[in-house]
Amino acid sequence: MKNILHLIRHPVVQHKLSLMRKKTTSVTEFRALVSEVAMLMAYEVTRDLPLTQETIITPMERMRAPVLKGEKIVLVPILRAGMGLLDGMLRIFPSAKVAHIGIYRDHRTLEPVEYYFKASKTLRGRDLILLDPMLATGNSAVVAVDRLKGAKARSIRFMCLVAAPEGVRTFQKSHPDVPIYTAAVDRKLNSRGYILPGLGDAGDRIFGTL
Ligand code: URA
């Protein structure tokens, strides 16, 4: 896979994203929407997962049926806003494993620093989906993928709701082999690294820390 940006234009996703963008949307509504959009996007993000055939017995007869091939997928939310997408993804993939990665921006150097990583012992051969609602500067996503690439996964995908063109460029420069799935590419970043028009601080809106 090379430099792939999947823009998810499904009308229901677009409608719900517009509701999320509104300043007047409450924390309760925002949380529900982020979860619903994650569920809807789950289909697109996993559209190319490989299948294999398994023999099963229906109430009528034996058949060869398609099932997902390989180990369970691993969802990797970037703390803390990525947690907002987790619940919706887990509704579609209830047996997925979850790995957490925490990254903060050092105020002096402005560089992203990993402060937490907890995953099952081996991610080798698994399909990983990195979750963060906002691809802003792209720096956290780049560091997270740097970390995940060491794990020899079968595939890595990055899923967000809103991306800035700057973040897409930065991410694709470092990881041209990792596809991005997003519901929107917005106009630009402001001087504080927020996406315009965006939806504000996704973590604050999910966790009610406004
Ligand atoms: N993180 C957010 O939550 N919002 C932005 O606009 C940029 C980064």
mmCIF file of C-alpha atoms and ligand atoms in Angstrom:
data_model
loop_
_atom_site.group_PDB
_atom_site.id
_atom_site.type_symbol
_atom_site.label_atom_id
_atom_site.label_comp_id
_atom_site.label_asym_id
_atom_site.label_seq_id
_atom_site.Cartn_x
_atom_site.Cartn_y
_atom_site.Cartn_z
ATOM 1 C CA MET A 1 0.000 0.000 0.000
ATOM 2 C CA LYS A 2 1.444 3.400 -0.937
ATOM 3 C CA ASN A 3 0.356 6.891 0.093
ATOM 4 C CA ILE A 4 -3.257 5.885 0.345
ATOM 5 C CA LEU A 5 -5.724 8.384 1.777
ATOM 6 C CA HIS A 6 -9.218 6.924 2.062
ATOM 7 C CA LEU A 7 -11.793 9.683 2.363
ATOM 8 C CA ILE A 8 -14.982 8.175 3.721
ATOM 9 C CA ARG A 9 -17.768 10.085 2.031
ATOM 10 C CA HIS A 10 -20.697 7.976 3.181
ATOM 11 C CA PRO A 11 -23.611 10.411 3.691
ATOM 12 C CA VAL A 12 -24.434 9.101 7.154
ATOM 13 C CA VAL A 13 -20.824 9.533 8.283
ATOM 14 C CA GLN A 14 -20.756 13.050 6.818
ATOM 15 C CA HIS A 15 -24.038 13.989 8.497
ATOM 16 C CA LYS A 16 -22.914 12.760 11.906
ATOM 17 C CA LEU A 17 -19.531 14.468 11.554
ATOM 18 C CA SER A 18 -21.298 17.772 10.850
ATOM 19 C CA LEU A 19 -23.309 17.331 14.057
ATOM 20 C CA MET A 20 -20.060 16.692 15.950
ATOM 21 C CA ARG A 21 -18.501 19.856 14.547
ATOM 22 C CA LYS A 22 -21.269 22.104 15.920
ATOM 23 C CA LYS A 23 -20.202 24.119 18.941
ATOM 24 C CA THR A 24 -23.631 23.554 20.501
ATOM 25 C CA THR A 25 -23.389 19.742 20.485
ATOM 26 C CA SER A 26 -23.319 18.532 24.092
ATOM 27 C CA VAL A 27 -20.789 16.120 25.567
ATOM 28 C CA THR A 28 -23.477 13.420 25.728
ATOM 29 C CA GLU A 29 -24.365 13.868 22.067
ATOM 30 C CA PHE A 30 -20.721 14.134 21.004
ATOM 31 C CA ARG A 31 -19.816 10.870 22.743
ATOM 32 C CA ALA A 32 -22.691 9.028 21.127
ATOM 33 C CA LEU A 33 -21.798 10.443 17.705
ATOM 34 C CA VAL A 34 -18.107 9.593 17.914
ATOM 35 C CA SER A 35 -19.048 6.037 18.753
ATOM 36 C CA GLU A 36 -21.577 5.795 15.900
ATOM 37 C CA VAL A 37 -19.124 7.233 13.368
ATOM 38 C CA ALA A 38 -16.434 4.798 14.529
ATOM 39 C CA MET A 39 -18.837 1.908 13.968
ATOM 40 C CA LEU A 40 -19.716 3.110 10.487
ATOM 41 C CA MET A 41 -16.072 3.706 9.582
ATOM 42 C CA ALA A 42 -15.104 0.253 10.868
ATOM 43 C CA TYR A 43 -16.579 -1.273 7.703
ATOM 44 C CA GLU A 44 -14.480 0.892 5.392
ATOM 45 C CA VAL A 45 -11.280 0.572 7.392
ATOM 46 C CA THR A 46 -11.447 -3.220 7.339
ATOM 47 C CA ARG A 47 -12.826 -3.641 3.835
ATOM 48 C CA ASP A 48 -9.691 -5.416 2.571
ATOM 49 C CA LEU A 49 -9.052 -7.783 5.483
ATOM 50 C CA PRO A 50 -8.329 -11.218 4.055
ATOM 51 C CA LEU A 51 -10.872 -14.018 4.320
ATOM 52 C CA THR A 52 -10.471 -17.746 4.440
ATOM 53 C CA GLN A 53 -13.008 -20.578 4.180
ATOM 54 C CA GLU A 54 -14.190 -22.690 7.072
ATOM 55 C CA THR A 55 -16.531 -25.659 7.070
ATOM 56 C CA ILE A 56 -19.620 -24.984 9.193
ATOM 57 C CA ILE A 57 -22.953 -26.685 9.640
ATOM 58 C CA THR A 58 -26.094 -24.615 9.232
ATOM 59 C CA PRO A 59 -29.444 -25.963 10.495
ATOM 60 C CA MET A 60 -29.889 -27.169 6.897
ATOM 61 C CA GLU A 61 -26.537 -28.538 5.763
ATOM 62 C CA ARG A 62 -22.766 -28.345 5.773
ATOM 63 C CA MET A 63 -21.124 -25.469 3.862
ATOM 64 C CA ARG A 64 -17.822 -23.715 3.285
ATOM 65 C CA ALA A 65 -18.234 -20.238 4.776
ATOM 66 C CA PRO A 66 -16.007 -17.149 4.639
ATOM 67 C CA VAL A 67 -14.400 -16.077 7.930
ATOM 68 C CA LEU A 68 -11.706 -13.526 8.717
ATOM 69 C CA LYS A 69 -8.256 -15.003 8.211
ATOM 70 C CA GLY A 70 -5.579 -14.938 10.876
ATOM 71 C CA GLU A 71 -5.314 -13.623 14.417
ATOM 72 C CA LYS A 72 -7.705 -11.150 16.044
ATOM 73 C CA ILE A 73 -7.199 -7.530 15.059
ATOM 74 C CA VAL A 74 -5.606 -5.102 17.507
ATOM 75 C CA LEU A 75 -7.077 -1.652 18.117
ATOM 76 C CA VAL A 76 -4.542 0.928 19.241
ATOM 77 C CA PRO A 77 -6.046 4.166 20.608
ATOM 78 C CA ILE A 78 -3.631 7.046 21.076
ATOM 79 C CA LEU A 79 -4.395 8.397 24.559
ATOM 80 C CA ARG A 80 -6.528 10.115 25.352
ATOM 81 C CA ALA A 81 -8.821 11.170 22.469
ATOM 82 C CA GLY A 82 -8.329 7.870 20.627
ATOM 83 C CA MET A 83 -10.305 6.199 23.434
ATOM 84 C CA GLY A 84 -13.418 7.884 22.049
ATOM 85 C CA LEU A 85 -13.255 5.718 18.922
ATOM 86 C CA LEU A 86 -12.639 2.502 20.816
ATOM 87 C CA ASP A 87 -16.160 1.680 21.953
ATOM 88 C CA GLY A 88 -17.632 1.896 18.435
ATOM 89 C CA MET A 89 -14.841 -0.231 16.989
ATOM 90 C CA LEU A 90 -15.271 -2.840 19.733
ATOM 91 C CA ARG A 91 -18.967 -3.130 18.916
ATOM 92 C CA ILE A 92 -17.986 -4.312 15.440
ATOM 93 C CA PHE A 93 -14.933 -6.296 16.604
ATOM 94 C CA PRO A 94 -15.922 -7.440 20.102
ATOM 95 C CA SER A 95 -13.005 -9.840 20.408
ATOM 96 C CA ALA A 96 -10.321 -7.443 19.199
ATOM 97 C CA LYS A 97 -7.320 -6.920 21.410
ATOM 98 C CA VAL A 98 -6.563 -3.402 22.578
ATOM 99 C CA ALA A 99 -3.111 -1.858 22.912
ATOM 100 C CA HIS A 100 -2.737 1.620 24.419
ATOM 101 C CA ILE A 101 -0.175 4.204 23.467
ATOM 102 C CA GLY A 102 0.284 7.495 25.301
ATOM 103 C CA ILE A 103 2.113 10.370 23.629
ATOM 104 C CA TYR A 104 2.502 13.956 24.817
ATOM 105 C CA ARG A 105 4.133 16.992 23.285
ATOM 106 C CA ASP A 106 7.180 18.273 25.156
ATOM 107 C CA HIS A 107 6.535 21.981 25.741
ATOM 108 C CA ARG A 108 10.238 22.874 25.372
ATOM 109 C CA THR A 109 11.163 20.903 22.261
ATOM 110 C CA LEU A 110 7.603 20.584 20.865
ATOM 111 C CA GLU A 111 8.571 17.014 19.987
ATOM 112 C CA PRO A 112 6.162 14.128 20.689
ATOM 113 C CA VAL A 113 7.273 11.851 23.539
ATOM 114 C CA GLU A 114 5.899 8.373 24.259
ATOM 115 C CA TYR A 115 4.995 7.996 27.942
ATOM 116 C CA TYR A 116 2.970 4.773 27.922
ATOM 117 C CA PHE A 117 2.772 1.625 25.859
ATOM 118 C CA LYS A 118 0.914 -1.520 26.806
ATOM 119 C CA ALA A 119 0.162 -4.260 24.319
ATOM 120 C CA SER A 120 -0.092 -8.027 24.345
ATOM 121 C CA LYS A 121 3.314 -9.736 24.223
ATOM 122 C CA THR A 122 3.337 -10.169 20.511
ATOM 123 C CA LEU A 123 1.679 -8.157 17.776
ATOM 124 C CA ARG A 124 3.511 -10.168 15.128
ATOM 125 C CA GLY A 125 1.311 -11.075 12.173
ATOM 126 C CA ARG A 126 -1.710 -9.123 13.401
ATOM 127 C CA ASP A 127 -3.683 -6.339 11.730
ATOM 128 C CA LEU A 128 -3.371 -3.147 13.764
ATOM 129 C CA ILE A 129 -5.720 -0.161 13.589
ATOM 130 C CA LEU A 130 -4.332 2.990 15.160
ATOM 131 C CA LEU A 131 -7.082 5.313 16.414
ATOM 132 C CA ASP A 132 -6.986 9.070 16.920
ATOM 133 C CA PRO A 133 -9.926 11.345 15.994
ATOM 134 C CA MET A 134 -7.695 14.194 14.831
ATOM 135 C CA LEU A 135 -4.695 14.024 12.481
ATOM 136 C CA ALA A 136 -3.401 17.523 13.196
ATOM 137 C CA THR A 137 0.396 18.031 12.953
ATOM 138 C CA GLY A 138 0.742 14.288 12.374
ATOM 139 C CA ASN A 139 3.648 14.043 14.827
ATOM 140 C CA SER A 140 1.937 11.765 17.381
ATOM 141 C CA ALA A 141 0.666 9.435 14.683
ATOM 142 C CA VAL A 142 4.152 9.216 13.169
ATOM 143 C CA VAL A 143 5.702 8.310 16.553
ATOM 144 C CA ALA A 144 2.940 5.776 17.252
ATOM 145 C CA VAL A 145 3.469 4.055 13.904
ATOM 146 C CA ASP A 146 7.270 4.103 14.438
ATOM 147 C CA ARG A 147 6.621 2.140 17.620
ATOM 148 C CA LEU A 148 4.134 -0.273 16.046
ATOM 149 C CA LYS A 149 6.320 -1.034 13.053
ATOM 150 C CA GLY A 150 8.868 -2.647 15.365
ATOM 151 C CA ALA A 151 6.229 -5.245 16.257
ATOM 152 C CA LYS A 152 6.216 -6.941 12.823
ATOM 153 C CA ALA A 153 2.434 -6.667 12.389
ATOM 154 C CA ARG A 154 0.765 -8.017 9.218
ATOM 155 C CA SER A 155 -0.708 -4.577 8.522
ATOM 156 C CA ILE A 156 -1.131 -1.148 10.101
ATOM 157 C CA ARG A 157 -3.965 1.253 9.308
ATOM 158 C CA PHE A 158 -4.538 4.731 10.727
ATOM 159 C CA MET A 159 -8.108 5.852 11.389
ATOM 160 C CA CYS A 160 -9.191 9.388 12.257
ATOM 161 C CA LEU A 161 -12.270 11.556 11.799
ATOM 162 C CA VAL A 162 -10.736 14.839 10.693
ATOM 163 C CA ALA A 163 -7.308 15.389 9.133
ATOM 164 C CA ALA A 164 -5.365 18.554 8.362
ATOM 165 C CA PRO A 165 -3.495 18.660 5.036
ATOM 166 C CA GLU A 166 -0.288 19.356 7.008
ATOM 167 C CA GLY A 167 -0.790 16.215 9.098
ATOM 168 C CA VAL A 168 -1.522 14.075 6.051
ATOM 169 C CA ARG A 169 1.711 15.289 4.408
ATOM 170 C CA THR A 170 3.828 14.697 7.514
ATOM 171 C CA PHE A 171 2.365 11.261 8.091
ATOM 172 C CA GLN A 172 2.697 10.133 4.494
ATOM 173 C CA LYS A 173 6.279 11.365 4.306
ATOM 174 C CA SER A 174 7.259 9.138 7.249
ATOM 175 C CA HIS A 175 4.897 6.233 6.587
ATOM 176 C CA PRO A 176 3.897 6.083 2.925
ATOM 177 C CA ASP A 177 2.977 2.428 3.382
ATOM 178 C CA VAL A 178 0.324 3.065 6.074
ATOM 179 C CA PRO A 179 -3.134 3.966 4.719
ATOM 180 C CA ILE A 180 -5.079 6.793 6.362
ATOM 181 C CA TYR A 181 -8.860 6.528 6.743
ATOM 182 C CA THR A 182 -10.599 9.803 7.487
ATOM 183 C CA ALA A 183 -14.072 11.315 7.149
ATOM 184 C CA ALA A 184 -12.696 14.769 6.232
ATOM 185 C CA VAL A 185 -9.573 16.649 5.209
ATOM 186 C CA ASP A 186 -10.073 20.172 6.523
ATOM 187 C CA ARG A 187 -8.583 23.518 5.468
ATOM 188 C CA LYS A 188 -5.514 23.952 7.660
ATOM 189 C CA LEU A 189 -3.935 24.038 11.112
ATOM 190 C CA ASN A 190 -3.951 27.220 13.150
ATOM 191 C CA SER A 191 -0.849 28.529 14.951
ATOM 192 C CA ARG A 192 -1.677 26.386 18.024
ATOM 193 C CA GLY A 193 -1.946 23.174 16.039
ATOM 194 C CA TYR A 194 -5.753 23.024 15.977
ATOM 195 C CA ILE A 195 -7.577 22.009 12.821
ATOM 196 C CA LEU A 196 -9.733 24.627 11.038
ATOM 197 C CA PRO A 197 -12.689 24.388 10.809
ATOM 198 C CA GLY A 198 -12.257 21.118 12.758
ATOM 199 C CA LEU A 199 -14.354 20.306 15.783
ATOM 200 C CA GLY A 200 -12.249 21.768 18.574
ATOM 201 C CA ASP A 201 -10.367 19.659 21.098
ATOM 202 C CA ALA A 202 -11.679 16.145 20.572
ATOM 203 C CA GLY A 203 -10.449 14.916 23.979
ATOM 204 C CA ASP A 204 -12.151 17.778 25.793
ATOM 205 C CA ARG A 205 -15.386 17.214 23.911
ATOM 206 C CA ILE A 206 -15.386 13.454 24.575
ATOM 207 C CA PHE A 207 -14.409 13.672 28.235
ATOM 208 C CA GLY A 208 -16.208 16.902 29.140
ATOM 209 C CA THR A 209 -13.039 18.749 30.151
ATOM 210 C CA LEU A 210 -13.924 21.967 28.334
HETATM 211 N N1 URA B 1 -6.364 17.784 18.521
HETATM 212 C C1 URA B 1 -7.671 18.081 18.673
HETATM 213 O O1 URA B 1 -8.341 17.517 19.527
HETATM 214 N N2 URA B 1 -8.208 19.012 17.858
HETATM 215 C C2 URA B 1 -7.509 19.632 16.909
HETATM 216 O O2 URA B 1 -8.068 20.469 16.201
HETATM 217 C C3 URA B 1 -6.137 19.314 16.778
HETATM 218 C C4 URA B 1 -5.601 18.389 17.597
#
